Coordinates of C-alpha atoms in Angstrom, one line a residue:
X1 CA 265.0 94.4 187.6
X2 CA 267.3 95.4 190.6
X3 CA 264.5 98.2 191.6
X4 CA 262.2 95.6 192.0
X5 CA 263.4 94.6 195.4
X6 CA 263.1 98.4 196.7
X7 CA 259.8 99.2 195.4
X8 CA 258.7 96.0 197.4
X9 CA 260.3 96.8 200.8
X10 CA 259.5 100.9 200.3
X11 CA 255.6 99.4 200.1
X12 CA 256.5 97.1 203.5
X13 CA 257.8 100.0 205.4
X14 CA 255.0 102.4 204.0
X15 CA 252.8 100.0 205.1
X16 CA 254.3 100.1 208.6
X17 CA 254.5 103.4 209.0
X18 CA 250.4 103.8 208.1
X19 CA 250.3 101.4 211.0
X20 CA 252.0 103.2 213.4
X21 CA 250.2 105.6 212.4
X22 CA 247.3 103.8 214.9
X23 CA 247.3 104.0 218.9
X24 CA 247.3 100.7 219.5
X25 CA 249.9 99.6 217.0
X26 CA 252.0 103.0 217.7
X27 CA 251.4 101.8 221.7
X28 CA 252.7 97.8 221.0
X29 CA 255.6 98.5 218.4
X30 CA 257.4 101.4 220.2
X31 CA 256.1 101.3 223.7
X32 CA 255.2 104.4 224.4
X33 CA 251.6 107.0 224.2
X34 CA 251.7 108.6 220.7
X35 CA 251.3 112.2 220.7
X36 CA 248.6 113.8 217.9
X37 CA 251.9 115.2 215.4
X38 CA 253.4 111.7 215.9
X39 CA 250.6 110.2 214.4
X40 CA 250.2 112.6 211.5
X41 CA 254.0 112.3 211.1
X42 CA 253.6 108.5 210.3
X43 CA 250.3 108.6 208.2
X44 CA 252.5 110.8 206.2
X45 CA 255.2 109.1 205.7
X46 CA 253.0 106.1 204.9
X47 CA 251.4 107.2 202.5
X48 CA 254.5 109.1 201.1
X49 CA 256.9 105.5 201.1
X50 CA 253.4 103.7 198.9
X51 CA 253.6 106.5 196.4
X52 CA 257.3 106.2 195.7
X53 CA 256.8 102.2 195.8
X54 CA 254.5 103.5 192.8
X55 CA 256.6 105.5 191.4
X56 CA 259.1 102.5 191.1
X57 CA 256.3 100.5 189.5
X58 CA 256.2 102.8 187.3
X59 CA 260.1 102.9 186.1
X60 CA 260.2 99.3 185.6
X61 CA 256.5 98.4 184.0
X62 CA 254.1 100.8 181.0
X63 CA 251.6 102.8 183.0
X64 CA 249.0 100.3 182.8
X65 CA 250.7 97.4 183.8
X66 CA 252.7 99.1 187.0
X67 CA 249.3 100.2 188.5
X68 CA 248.0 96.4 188.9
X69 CA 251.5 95.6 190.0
X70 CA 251.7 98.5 192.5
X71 CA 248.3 97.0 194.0
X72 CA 249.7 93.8 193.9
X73 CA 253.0 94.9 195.5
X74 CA 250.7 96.6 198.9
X75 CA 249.2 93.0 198.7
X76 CA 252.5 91.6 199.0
X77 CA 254.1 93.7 201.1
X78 CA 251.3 93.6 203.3
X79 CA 251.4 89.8 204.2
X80 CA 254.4 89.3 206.2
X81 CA 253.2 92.7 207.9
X82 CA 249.9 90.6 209.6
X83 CA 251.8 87.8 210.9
X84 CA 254.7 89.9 212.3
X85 CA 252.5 93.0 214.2
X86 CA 250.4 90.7 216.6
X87 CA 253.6 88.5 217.6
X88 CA 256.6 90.7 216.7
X89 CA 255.5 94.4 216.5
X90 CA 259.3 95.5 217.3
X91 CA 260.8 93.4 214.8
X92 CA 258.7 94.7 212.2
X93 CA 259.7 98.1 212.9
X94 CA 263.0 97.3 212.5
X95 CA 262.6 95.7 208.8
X96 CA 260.9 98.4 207.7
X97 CA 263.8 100.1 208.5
X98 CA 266.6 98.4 207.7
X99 CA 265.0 96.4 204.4
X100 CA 265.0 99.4 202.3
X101 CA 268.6 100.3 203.4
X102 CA 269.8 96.5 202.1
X103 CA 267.5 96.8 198.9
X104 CA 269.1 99.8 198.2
X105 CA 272.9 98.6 198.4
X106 CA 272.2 95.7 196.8
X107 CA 270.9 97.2 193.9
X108 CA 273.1 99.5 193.7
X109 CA 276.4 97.0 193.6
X110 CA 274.4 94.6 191.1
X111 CA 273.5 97.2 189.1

């Protein structure tokens, strides 16, 4: 169950990126106009960070099973993602950065 920690905060930071991935988020969080390519950059990134979330679903649960749970896991990952964006857009960028990085060490010494 140590991958179970990374799956969840690869689906937090894919969920950041697809929300940089907006003007007005891109313009709060980093402070700066977002060009077209940046934009793209970050949808696809997003969207690649949510499928190996899935992909991690699907190394610890059957096929069936890891599907719910991988729609459960956005759901999850999702929630502290509202409440940080509208009051601390810069600190969320920063998790979604650095909480993969610490779910990946600590799996890796427990396990």
């Amino acid at each position: 169950m140590t991958l179970l920690p990374l799956t969840w905060t690869l689906g937090y930071a894919g969920l950041t990126a697809l929300s940089l991935a907006m003007k007005r988020h891109h313009e709060a969080v980093l402070g700066r106009k977002a060009s077209e390519a940046r934009l793209r950059a970050f949808r696809v990134l997003g969207w690649a960070l949510l499928a190996a979330m899935t992909a991690g679903c699907l190394v610890i649960w059957p096929t069936g099973l890891a599907l719910w749970m991988a729609f459960g896991m956005v759901a999850f990952a999702g929630l502290p993602l509202v409440f940080l964006i509208p009051y601390r857009p810069r600190l969320a960028a920063r998790l979604a950065v650095g909480l993969p990085v610490v779910a990946a060490v600590g799996g890796w010494v427990v396990g």
